[in-house]
mmCIF file of C-alpha atoms and ligand atoms in Angstrom:
data_model
loop_
_atom_site.group_PDB
_atom_site.id
_atom_site.type_symbol
_atom_site.label_atom_id
_atom_site.label_comp_id
_atom_site.label_asym_id
_atom_site.label_seq_id
_atom_site.Cartn_x
_atom_site.Cartn_y
_atom_site.Cartn_z
ATOM 1 C CA UNK A 13 27.926 -15.200 2.844
ATOM 2 C CA UNK A 14 26.727 -11.702 1.964
ATOM 3 C CA UNK A 15 26.866 -9.122 4.774
ATOM 4 C CA UNK A 16 23.630 -9.180 6.794
ATOM 5 C CA UNK A 17 22.228 -5.667 7.187
ATOM 6 C CA UNK A 18 19.409 -5.159 9.697
ATOM 7 C CA UNK A 19 16.596 -2.644 9.248
ATOM 8 C CA UNK A 20 18.094 -0.441 11.983
ATOM 9 C CA UNK A 21 21.555 -0.484 10.369
ATOM 10 C CA UNK A 22 20.028 0.326 6.966
ATOM 11 C CA UNK A 23 18.085 3.283 8.386
ATOM 12 C CA UNK A 24 21.102 4.621 10.314
ATOM 13 C CA UNK A 25 23.335 4.321 7.214
ATOM 14 C CA UNK A 26 20.686 5.978 5.025
ATOM 15 C CA UNK A 27 20.517 8.877 7.486
ATOM 16 C CA UNK A 28 24.344 9.133 7.596
ATOM 17 C CA UNK A 29 24.661 9.090 3.772
ATOM 18 C CA UNK A 30 21.534 10.920 2.629
ATOM 19 C CA UNK A 31 20.130 12.659 5.695
ATOM 20 C CA UNK A 32 16.586 11.612 4.742
ATOM 21 C CA UNK A 33 15.698 9.732 7.905
ATOM 22 C CA UNK A 34 15.690 12.021 10.939
ATOM 23 C CA UNK A 35 15.657 10.282 14.330
ATOM 24 C CA UNK A 36 11.885 10.560 14.821
ATOM 25 C CA UNK A 37 11.181 9.068 11.382
ATOM 26 C CA UNK A 38 13.660 6.239 11.979
ATOM 27 C CA UNK A 39 11.981 5.412 15.306
ATOM 28 C CA UNK A 40 8.566 5.516 13.647
ATOM 29 C CA UNK A 41 9.617 3.138 10.856
ATOM 30 C CA UNK A 42 11.217 0.722 13.338
ATOM 31 C CA UNK A 43 8.089 0.722 15.516
ATOM 32 C CA UNK A 44 5.838 0.067 12.512
ATOM 33 C CA UNK A 45 8.177 -2.747 11.406
ATOM 34 C CA UNK A 46 8.030 -4.258 14.911
ATOM 35 C CA UNK A 47 4.215 -4.034 14.846
ATOM 36 C CA UNK A 48 4.217 -5.866 11.503
ATOM 37 C CA UNK A 49 6.222 -8.670 13.147
ATOM 38 C CA UNK A 50 3.530 -8.958 15.812
ATOM 39 C CA UNK A 51 0.787 -8.971 13.165
ATOM 40 C CA UNK A 52 2.677 -11.693 11.286
ATOM 41 C CA UNK A 53 2.634 -13.859 14.437
ATOM 42 C CA UNK A 54 -1.155 -13.505 14.702
ATOM 43 C CA UNK A 55 -1.666 -14.078 10.958
ATOM 44 C CA UNK A 56 0.511 -17.206 11.030
ATOM 45 C CA UNK A 57 -1.498 -18.719 13.915
ATOM 46 C CA UNK A 58 -4.473 -19.282 11.593
ATOM 47 C CA UNK A 59 -6.896 -21.817 12.972
ATOM 48 C CA UNK A 60 -4.578 -22.458 15.938
ATOM 49 C CA UNK A 61 -5.370 -19.025 17.347
ATOM 50 C CA UNK A 62 -8.727 -17.282 17.753
ATOM 51 C CA UNK A 63 -7.937 -15.069 14.747
ATOM 52 C CA UNK A 64 -10.005 -16.346 11.817
ATOM 53 C CA UNK A 65 -13.508 -15.447 10.753
ATOM 54 C CA UNK A 66 -15.651 -12.383 11.091
ATOM 55 C CA UNK A 67 -15.688 -9.972 14.013
ATOM 56 C CA UNK A 68 -19.383 -9.347 13.259
ATOM 57 C CA UNK A 69 -18.734 -5.584 13.099
ATOM 58 C CA UNK A 70 -18.562 -3.130 10.185
ATOM 59 C CA UNK A 71 -15.892 -0.525 9.385
ATOM 60 C CA UNK A 72 -16.340 2.989 8.021
ATOM 61 C CA UNK A 73 -16.384 1.502 4.523
ATOM 62 C CA UNK A 74 -19.448 -0.530 5.448
ATOM 63 C CA UNK A 75 -17.409 -3.730 5.119
ATOM 64 C CA UNK A 76 -17.711 -6.615 7.580
ATOM 65 C CA UNK A 77 -14.513 -6.658 9.652
ATOM 66 C CA UNK A 78 -12.510 -9.838 10.108
ATOM 67 C CA UNK A 79 -11.059 -10.576 13.562
ATOM 68 C CA UNK A 80 -7.563 -10.061 12.136
ATOM 69 C CA UNK A 81 -8.534 -6.620 10.770
ATOM 70 C CA UNK A 82 -9.243 -5.507 14.325
ATOM 71 C CA UNK A 83 -6.229 -7.291 15.839
ATOM 72 C CA UNK A 84 -3.880 -5.690 13.282
ATOM 73 C CA UNK A 85 -5.423 -2.272 13.840
ATOM 74 C CA UNK A 86 -5.039 -2.543 17.626
ATOM 75 C CA UNK A 87 -1.425 -3.704 17.319
ATOM 76 C CA UNK A 88 -0.544 -0.682 15.167
ATOM 77 C CA UNK A 89 -2.350 1.779 17.456
ATOM 78 C CA UNK A 90 -0.799 0.422 20.674
ATOM 79 C CA UNK A 91 2.696 0.175 19.174
ATOM 80 C CA UNK A 92 2.699 3.734 17.849
ATOM 81 C CA UNK A 93 1.004 5.718 20.624
ATOM 82 C CA UNK A 94 3.891 6.156 23.070
ATOM 83 C CA UNK A 95 6.919 6.778 20.797
ATOM 84 C CA UNK A 96 6.672 10.574 20.549
ATOM 85 C CA UNK A 97 7.070 10.619 16.755
ATOM 86 C CA UNK A 98 3.374 10.993 15.911
ATOM 87 C CA UNK A 99 0.686 13.619 16.305
ATOM 88 C CA UNK A 100 -2.071 11.268 15.144
ATOM 89 C CA UNK A 101 -2.946 8.141 13.172
ATOM 90 C CA UNK A 102 -5.618 7.233 10.608
ATOM 91 C CA UNK A 103 -6.766 3.756 9.640
ATOM 92 C CA UNK A 104 -9.090 2.119 7.151
ATOM 93 C CA UNK A 105 -10.670 0.446 10.198
ATOM 94 C CA UNK A 106 -11.447 3.675 12.100
ATOM 95 C CA UNK A 107 -14.062 6.312 11.174
ATOM 96 C CA UNK A 108 -12.012 9.251 12.453
ATOM 97 C CA UNK A 109 -8.374 9.978 13.247
ATOM 98 C CA UNK A 110 -6.759 8.719 16.449
ATOM 99 C CA UNK A 111 -5.018 11.636 18.182
ATOM 100 C CA UNK A 112 -2.036 10.717 20.395
ATOM 101 C CA UNK A 113 -3.352 10.810 24.000
ATOM 102 C CA UNK A 114 -2.149 13.676 26.198
ATOM 103 C CA UNK A 115 -0.228 11.252 28.441
ATOM 104 C CA UNK A 116 2.283 10.800 25.587
ATOM 105 C CA UNK A 117 4.473 13.396 23.814
ATOM 106 C CA UNK A 118 3.198 14.450 20.369
ATOM 107 C CA UNK A 119 5.549 14.396 17.366
ATOM 108 C CA UNK A 120 5.605 15.914 13.878
ATOM 109 C CA UNK A 121 4.476 12.876 11.848
ATOM 110 C CA UNK A 122 1.096 11.485 10.826
ATOM 111 C CA UNK A 123 0.748 7.727 10.246
ATOM 112 C CA UNK A 124 -1.921 6.250 7.983
ATOM 113 C CA UNK A 125 -2.498 2.565 7.409
ATOM 114 C CA UNK A 126 -4.618 -0.211 6.051
ATOM 115 C CA UNK A 127 -3.820 -2.614 8.890
ATOM 116 C CA UNK A 128 -4.715 -5.754 6.996
ATOM 117 C CA UNK A 129 -5.296 -5.456 3.258
ATOM 118 C CA UNK A 130 -6.881 -8.354 1.398
ATOM 119 C CA UNK A 131 -9.056 -9.570 4.265
ATOM 120 C CA UNK A 132 -11.156 -11.740 1.962
ATOM 121 C CA UNK A 133 -8.033 -13.920 1.641
ATOM 122 C CA UNK A 134 -7.415 -14.472 5.382
ATOM 123 C CA UNK A 135 -9.576 -17.568 5.831
ATOM 124 C CA UNK A 136 -8.323 -19.178 2.613
ATOM 125 C CA UNK A 137 -4.621 -18.823 3.469
ATOM 126 C CA UNK A 138 -3.689 -16.464 0.610
ATOM 127 C CA UNK A 139 -1.124 -13.660 1.092
ATOM 128 C CA UNK A 140 -2.383 -10.499 2.827
ATOM 129 C CA UNK A 141 -0.578 -7.409 4.042
ATOM 130 C CA UNK A 142 -0.270 -4.148 5.952
ATOM 131 C CA UNK A 143 0.103 -0.873 3.995
ATOM 132 C CA UNK A 144 1.343 2.340 5.642
ATOM 133 C CA UNK A 145 2.026 5.944 4.702
ATOM 134 C CA UNK A 146 3.826 8.687 6.665
ATOM 135 C CA UNK A 147 3.049 12.406 6.304
ATOM 136 C CA UNK A 148 4.419 15.392 8.173
ATOM 137 C CA UNK A 149 2.098 17.574 10.214
ATOM 138 C CA UNK A 150 2.501 20.857 8.342
ATOM 139 C CA UNK A 151 1.952 24.167 10.089
ATOM 140 C CA UNK A 152 2.789 24.622 13.747
ATOM 141 C CA UNK A 153 -0.716 25.131 15.000
ATOM 142 C CA UNK A 154 -1.465 23.317 18.224
ATOM 143 C CA UNK A 155 -3.618 20.207 18.039
ATOM 144 C CA UNK A 156 -4.308 18.009 15.031
ATOM 145 C CA UNK A 157 -7.411 17.380 12.935
ATOM 146 C CA UNK A 158 -8.469 15.371 9.909
ATOM 147 C CA UNK A 159 -7.596 18.343 7.704
ATOM 148 C CA UNK A 160 -3.913 17.877 8.614
ATOM 149 C CA UNK A 161 -4.045 14.497 6.857
ATOM 150 C CA UNK A 162 -5.493 15.850 3.601
ATOM 151 C CA UNK A 163 -2.167 16.190 1.776
ATOM 152 C CA UNK A 164 -1.331 14.906 -1.704
ATOM 153 C CA UNK A 165 0.745 11.752 -2.012
ATOM 154 C CA UNK A 166 3.852 13.641 -3.099
ATOM 155 C CA UNK A 167 4.069 15.019 0.459
ATOM 156 C CA UNK A 168 4.723 11.554 1.901
ATOM 157 C CA UNK A 169 7.871 11.261 4.053
ATOM 158 C CA UNK A 170 7.819 7.455 3.829
ATOM 159 C CA UNK A 171 5.628 4.588 2.650
ATOM 160 C CA UNK A 172 5.751 0.829 2.850
ATOM 161 C CA UNK A 173 3.969 -2.450 3.142
ATOM 162 C CA UNK A 174 4.467 -5.786 4.823
ATOM 163 C CA UNK A 175 3.312 -8.885 2.953
ATOM 164 C CA UNK A 176 2.394 -11.935 5.040
ATOM 165 C CA UNK A 177 3.057 -14.642 2.482
ATOM 166 C CA UNK A 178 5.424 -17.608 2.063
ATOM 167 C CA UNK A 179 7.989 -15.113 3.327
ATOM 168 C CA UNK A 180 7.171 -12.167 5.575
ATOM 169 C CA UNK A 181 8.619 -9.213 3.685
ATOM 170 C CA UNK A 182 8.763 -5.496 4.457
ATOM 171 C CA UNK A 183 9.101 -3.048 1.545
ATOM 172 C CA UNK A 184 10.004 0.571 2.310
ATOM 173 C CA UNK A 185 10.782 3.888 0.650
ATOM 174 C CA UNK A 186 11.709 7.261 2.144
ATOM 175 C CA UNK A 187 12.017 8.819 -1.306
ATOM 176 C CA UNK A 188 15.469 7.451 -2.109
ATOM 177 C CA UNK A 189 14.648 4.189 -3.894
ATOM 178 C CA UNK A 190 12.909 1.066 -2.599
ATOM 179 C CA UNK A 191 14.398 -1.428 -0.130
ATOM 180 C CA UNK A 192 13.130 -4.868 0.861
ATOM 181 C CA UNK A 193 13.638 -6.710 4.161
ATOM 182 C CA UNK A 194 12.823 -10.348 4.859
ATOM 183 C CA UNK A 195 11.872 -11.479 8.374
ATOM 184 C CA UNK A 196 14.411 -13.903 9.828
ATOM 185 C CA UNK A 197 12.118 -15.853 12.121
ATOM 186 C CA UNK A 198 14.918 -17.519 14.073
ATOM 187 C CA UNK A 199 16.451 -14.144 14.980
ATOM 188 C CA UNK A 200 13.144 -12.227 14.908
ATOM 189 C CA UNK A 201 14.858 -9.509 12.841
ATOM 190 C CA UNK A 202 14.337 -7.807 9.489
ATOM 191 C CA UNK A 203 17.265 -8.486 7.121
ATOM 192 C CA UNK A 204 17.969 -6.390 4.005
ATOM 193 C CA UNK A 205 17.298 -8.616 0.974
ATOM 194 C CA UNK A 206 16.825 -6.057 -1.798
ATOM 195 C CA UNK A 207 17.815 -2.457 -2.575
ATOM 196 C CA UNK A 208 16.998 0.028 -5.342
ATOM 197 C CA UNK A 209 14.295 -2.298 -6.675
ATOM 198 C CA UNK A 210 13.366 -1.511 -10.289
ATOM 199 C CA UNK A 211 10.099 -2.313 -12.100
ATOM 200 C CA UNK A 212 10.702 -3.215 -15.789
ATOM 201 C CA UNK A 213 9.173 -0.531 -18.040
ATOM 202 C CA UNK A 214 7.447 -3.171 -20.202
ATOM 203 C CA UNK A 215 5.484 -6.258 -19.256
ATOM 204 C CA UNK A 216 3.355 -9.133 -20.552
ATOM 205 C CA UNK A 217 1.281 -9.497 -17.388
ATOM 206 C CA UNK A 218 -1.834 -7.617 -16.288
ATOM 207 C CA UNK A 219 -3.782 -7.768 -13.026
ATOM 208 C CA UNK A 220 -7.472 -6.873 -12.953
ATOM 209 C CA UNK A 221 -10.662 -8.496 -11.684
ATOM 210 C CA UNK A 222 -12.010 -9.754 -15.030
ATOM 211 C CA UNK A 223 -15.450 -10.513 -13.547
ATOM 212 C CA UNK A 224 -16.148 -6.768 -13.679
ATOM 213 C CA UNK A 225 -15.483 -6.543 -17.455
ATOM 214 C CA UNK A 226 -19.041 -5.638 -18.457
ATOM 215 C CA UNK A 227 -18.942 -2.670 -16.021
ATOM 216 C CA UNK A 228 -15.704 -1.054 -17.221
ATOM 217 C CA UNK A 229 -15.300 2.250 -19.072
ATOM 218 C CA UNK A 230 -14.270 2.027 -22.718
ATOM 219 C CA UNK A 231 -10.506 2.777 -22.290
ATOM 220 C CA UNK A 232 -10.121 -0.125 -19.844
ATOM 221 C CA UNK A 233 -12.074 -2.484 -22.096
ATOM 222 C CA UNK A 234 -9.929 -1.371 -25.065
ATOM 223 C CA UNK A 235 -6.663 -1.991 -23.188
ATOM 224 C CA UNK A 236 -7.641 -5.426 -21.817
ATOM 225 C CA UNK A 237 -9.168 -6.569 -25.125
ATOM 226 C CA UNK A 238 -5.883 -5.731 -26.872
ATOM 227 C CA UNK A 239 -3.965 -7.746 -24.268
ATOM 228 C CA UNK A 240 -6.350 -10.694 -24.779
ATOM 229 C CA UNK A 241 -5.910 -10.535 -28.580
ATOM 230 C CA UNK A 242 -2.255 -11.349 -27.906
ATOM 231 C CA UNK A 243 0.315 -11.635 -30.687
ATOM 232 C CA UNK A 244 -2.386 -11.604 -33.405
ATOM 233 C CA UNK A 245 -3.686 -8.258 -32.127
ATOM 234 C CA UNK A 246 -2.301 -4.697 -32.014
ATOM 235 C CA UNK A 247 0.072 -5.514 -29.143
ATOM 236 C CA UNK A 248 1.868 -8.192 -31.148
ATOM 237 C CA UNK A 249 2.566 -10.273 -28.021
ATOM 238 C CA UNK A 250 0.664 -12.625 -25.725
ATOM 239 C CA UNK A 251 -0.180 -11.523 -22.164
ATOM 240 C CA UNK A 252 -0.575 -13.428 -18.901
ATOM 241 C CA UNK A 253 -3.060 -12.518 -16.166
ATOM 242 C CA UNK A 254 -2.822 -12.595 -12.366
ATOM 243 C CA UNK A 255 -5.358 -11.403 -9.750
ATOM 244 C CA UNK A 256 -4.693 -12.216 -6.088
ATOM 245 C CA UNK A 257 -7.358 -9.846 -4.682
ATOM 246 C CA UNK A 258 -4.734 -8.629 -2.189
ATOM 247 C CA UNK A 259 -3.294 -5.387 -3.517
ATOM 248 C CA UNK A 260 -0.124 -5.970 -1.485
ATOM 249 C CA UNK A 261 0.478 -9.320 -3.207
ATOM 250 C CA UNK A 262 -0.224 -7.967 -6.710
ATOM 251 C CA UNK A 263 2.009 -4.926 -6.129
ATOM 252 C CA UNK A 264 4.785 -7.097 -4.672
ATOM 253 C CA UNK A 265 4.720 -9.300 -7.776
ATOM 254 C CA UNK A 266 4.905 -6.213 -9.988
ATOM 255 C CA UNK A 267 7.800 -4.827 -7.917
ATOM 256 C CA UNK A 268 9.558 -8.173 -8.350
ATOM 257 C CA UNK A 269 8.927 -8.932 -12.058
ATOM 258 C CA UNK A 270 6.881 -6.111 -13.592
ATOM 259 C CA UNK A 271 3.231 -5.952 -14.622
ATOM 260 C CA UNK A 272 0.292 -3.586 -14.585
ATOM 261 C CA UNK A 273 -2.354 -3.516 -11.809
ATOM 262 C CA UNK A 274 -5.753 -1.964 -12.403
ATOM 263 C CA UNK A 275 -8.720 -1.334 -10.162
ATOM 264 C CA UNK A 276 -10.588 1.182 -12.341
ATOM 265 C CA UNK A 277 -13.854 3.042 -11.928
ATOM 266 C CA UNK A 278 -16.799 0.923 -13.077
ATOM 267 C CA UNK A 279 -20.497 1.464 -13.428
ATOM 268 C CA UNK A 280 -21.545 -0.787 -10.552
ATOM 269 C CA UNK A 281 -21.241 2.235 -8.211
ATOM 270 C CA UNK A 282 -20.834 5.160 -10.663
ATOM 271 C CA UNK A 283 -20.636 7.779 -7.893
ATOM 272 C CA UNK A 284 -17.489 6.146 -6.508
ATOM 273 C CA UNK A 285 -14.245 6.943 -8.403
ATOM 274 C CA UNK A 286 -13.022 3.408 -7.632
ATOM 275 C CA UNK A 287 -12.805 0.798 -4.893
ATOM 276 C CA UNK A 288 -9.348 1.451 -3.449
ATOM 277 C CA UNK A 289 -8.624 4.176 -0.892
ATOM 278 C CA UNK A 290 -6.405 7.082 -1.835
ATOM 279 C CA UNK A 291 -4.740 7.944 1.476
ATOM 280 C CA UNK A 292 -3.637 4.552 2.799
ATOM 281 C CA UNK A 293 -3.653 2.245 -0.226
ATOM 282 C CA UNK A 294 -3.137 4.103 -3.511
ATOM 283 C CA UNK A 295 -0.773 6.851 -2.275
ATOM 284 C CA UNK A 296 1.734 4.609 -0.434
ATOM 285 C CA UNK A 297 1.726 2.077 -3.272
ATOM 286 C CA UNK A 298 2.126 4.879 -5.839
ATOM 287 C CA UNK A 299 5.127 6.257 -3.898
ATOM 288 C CA UNK A 300 6.785 2.832 -3.831
ATOM 289 C CA UNK A 301 6.022 2.101 -7.492
ATOM 290 C CA UNK A 302 7.324 5.487 -8.695
ATOM 291 C CA UNK A 303 10.458 5.127 -6.564
ATOM 292 C CA UNK A 304 11.035 1.809 -8.353
ATOM 293 C CA UNK A 305 10.794 3.461 -11.796
ATOM 294 C CA UNK A 306 7.139 2.599 -12.369
ATOM 295 C CA UNK A 307 4.086 4.854 -12.744
ATOM 296 C CA UNK A 308 0.735 5.247 -10.961
ATOM 297 C CA UNK A 309 -2.291 7.175 -12.233
ATOM 298 C CA UNK A 310 -6.040 7.251 -11.723
ATOM 299 C CA UNK A 311 -6.389 6.797 -15.476
ATOM 300 C CA UNK A 312 -5.944 10.508 -16.141
ATOM 301 C CA UNK A 313 -3.681 12.014 -13.467
ATOM 302 C CA UNK A 314 -0.670 11.000 -11.402
ATOM 303 C CA UNK A 315 -2.114 9.558 -8.182
ATOM 304 C CA UNK A 316 0.451 11.356 -6.027
ATOM 305 C CA UNK A 317 -0.744 14.717 -7.342
ATOM 306 C CA UNK A 318 -4.387 14.223 -6.372
ATOM 307 C CA UNK A 319 -5.549 16.611 -3.639
ATOM 308 C CA UNK A 320 -7.663 14.612 -1.150
ATOM 309 C CA UNK A 321 -10.867 16.136 0.234
ATOM 310 C CA UNK A 322 -11.862 13.284 2.563
ATOM 311 C CA UNK A 323 -9.811 10.883 4.686
ATOM 312 C CA UNK A 324 -11.455 7.739 3.317
ATOM 313 C CA UNK A 325 -11.970 8.818 -0.265
ATOM 314 C CA UNK A 326 -11.578 6.238 -3.005
ATOM 315 C CA UNK A 327 -9.690 6.415 -6.269
ATOM 316 C CA UNK A 328 -9.291 4.547 -9.546
ATOM 317 C CA UNK A 329 -5.848 2.886 -9.743
ATOM 318 C CA UNK A 330 -3.586 1.993 -12.670
ATOM 319 C CA UNK A 331 -0.017 1.244 -11.573
ATOM 320 C CA UNK A 332 3.114 -0.701 -12.457
ATOM 321 C CA UNK A 333 5.345 -0.913 -15.542
ATOM 322 C CA UNK A 334 5.746 2.633 -16.803
ATOM 323 C CA UNK A 335 5.072 2.041 -20.511
ATOM 324 C CA UNK A 336 1.875 0.066 -19.832
ATOM 325 C CA UNK A 337 0.529 2.644 -17.358
ATOM 326 C CA UNK A 338 1.250 5.371 -19.904
ATOM 327 C CA UNK A 339 -0.629 3.404 -22.580
ATOM 328 C CA UNK A 340 -3.716 2.936 -20.340
ATOM 329 C CA UNK A 341 -3.579 6.616 -19.358
ATOM 330 C CA UNK A 342 -3.299 7.652 -23.020
ATOM 331 C CA UNK A 343 -6.419 5.586 -23.838
ATOM 332 C CA UNK A 344 -8.275 7.415 -21.035
ATOM 333 C CA UNK A 345 -7.111 10.790 -22.320
ATOM 334 C CA UNK A 346 -8.131 9.854 -25.899
ATOM 335 C CA UNK A 347 -11.601 8.965 -24.581
ATOM 336 C CA UNK A 348 -11.824 12.122 -22.469
HETATM 337 P P1 LIG B 7 -12.089 -7.530 -5.501
HETATM 338 C C1 LIG B 7 -8.853 -6.080 -0.859
HETATM 339 O O1 LIG B 7 -10.168 -6.105 -0.331
HETATM 340 C C2 LIG B 7 -8.763 -4.895 -1.813
HETATM 341 O O2 LIG B 7 -8.992 -3.709 -1.118
HETATM 342 C C3 LIG B 7 -7.403 -4.884 -2.496
HETATM 343 O O3 LIG B 7 -6.403 -5.377 -1.685
HETATM 344 C C4 LIG B 7 -7.628 -5.778 -3.708
HETATM 345 O O4 LIG B 7 -6.784 -5.452 -4.793
HETATM 346 C C5 LIG B 7 -9.085 -5.515 -4.056
HETATM 347 O O5 LIG B 7 -9.723 -5.042 -2.852
HETATM 348 C C6 LIG B 7 -9.786 -6.791 -4.503
HETATM 349 O O6 LIG B 7 -11.112 -6.425 -4.859
HETATM 350 O O7 LIG B 7 -13.296 -6.718 -5.943
HETATM 351 O O8 LIG B 7 -11.360 -8.163 -6.664
HETATM 352 O O9 LIG B 7 -12.378 -8.509 -4.394
#
């Protein structure tokens, strides 16, 4: 029987050995992990709880919100308000930032999240997830505003996601490799089930929504066409394809067995750089992927080096096995 290590023990030992998880950050991570447990309980109720279907409201993205989107958002807000680690929070489901109310102490961290990613999969019982990113509030000015959140991804203190799938799994990095925790439902605790996860540099598996093929830019079409030509084409090997339409599930697969994930710019909405959001989807996933030896670009630049100008801005995403991401990025640079 291998030694069971809880999330708390892992965080305390990481702080003792590497000094990368100060007390406030450890509390913040534990509170987010506890909130994910509560979200998992709601997600797992399905039709037995009043959690499926639409909430008949729209979010800042103009998307119809599912009931679980709102439930997950409220769980994360309520869980994180009182702890004293945060100055403010930002969410895909809220137009503006949520400043910690005066009745609670304010801390030095900023928490950003997509409370429930992959909502189109909720009612069809396909894996969905929560994505979160932690920044520090730089500068010691009093108060906090949206501008405090506009930091590049390389400033992240921590990032993670929780996937609500056949297992409920929490994946976390504080900049010292990637760890994975599986929820032990009998004990109600997170148990360490993976450390220093590594994404293979090469792969034979790509993830993209092929129905958008006619809208892609040339470098993306070139890359995918070469994959489809298989061993008779320039790649000299056959490729497999996966597309879950839950970024968390596609990234988790890539973290587990390699692959390349792409949600590129396309000409359906040419003014938008892409569909996915930089601050609370692309940046945390890029941090995790890079910490696992992978790569993440917007086709031309490292995602974590992009300087955000708006809280909800979107970005084109190519991430996963390093050599494949570098090939796609090279095709974009050739075209540019
Ligand atoms: P499409 C989910 O809505 C999401 O934001 C990501 O999780 C996912 O990768 C993508 O959108 C799926 O988009 O256009 O294939 O439905």
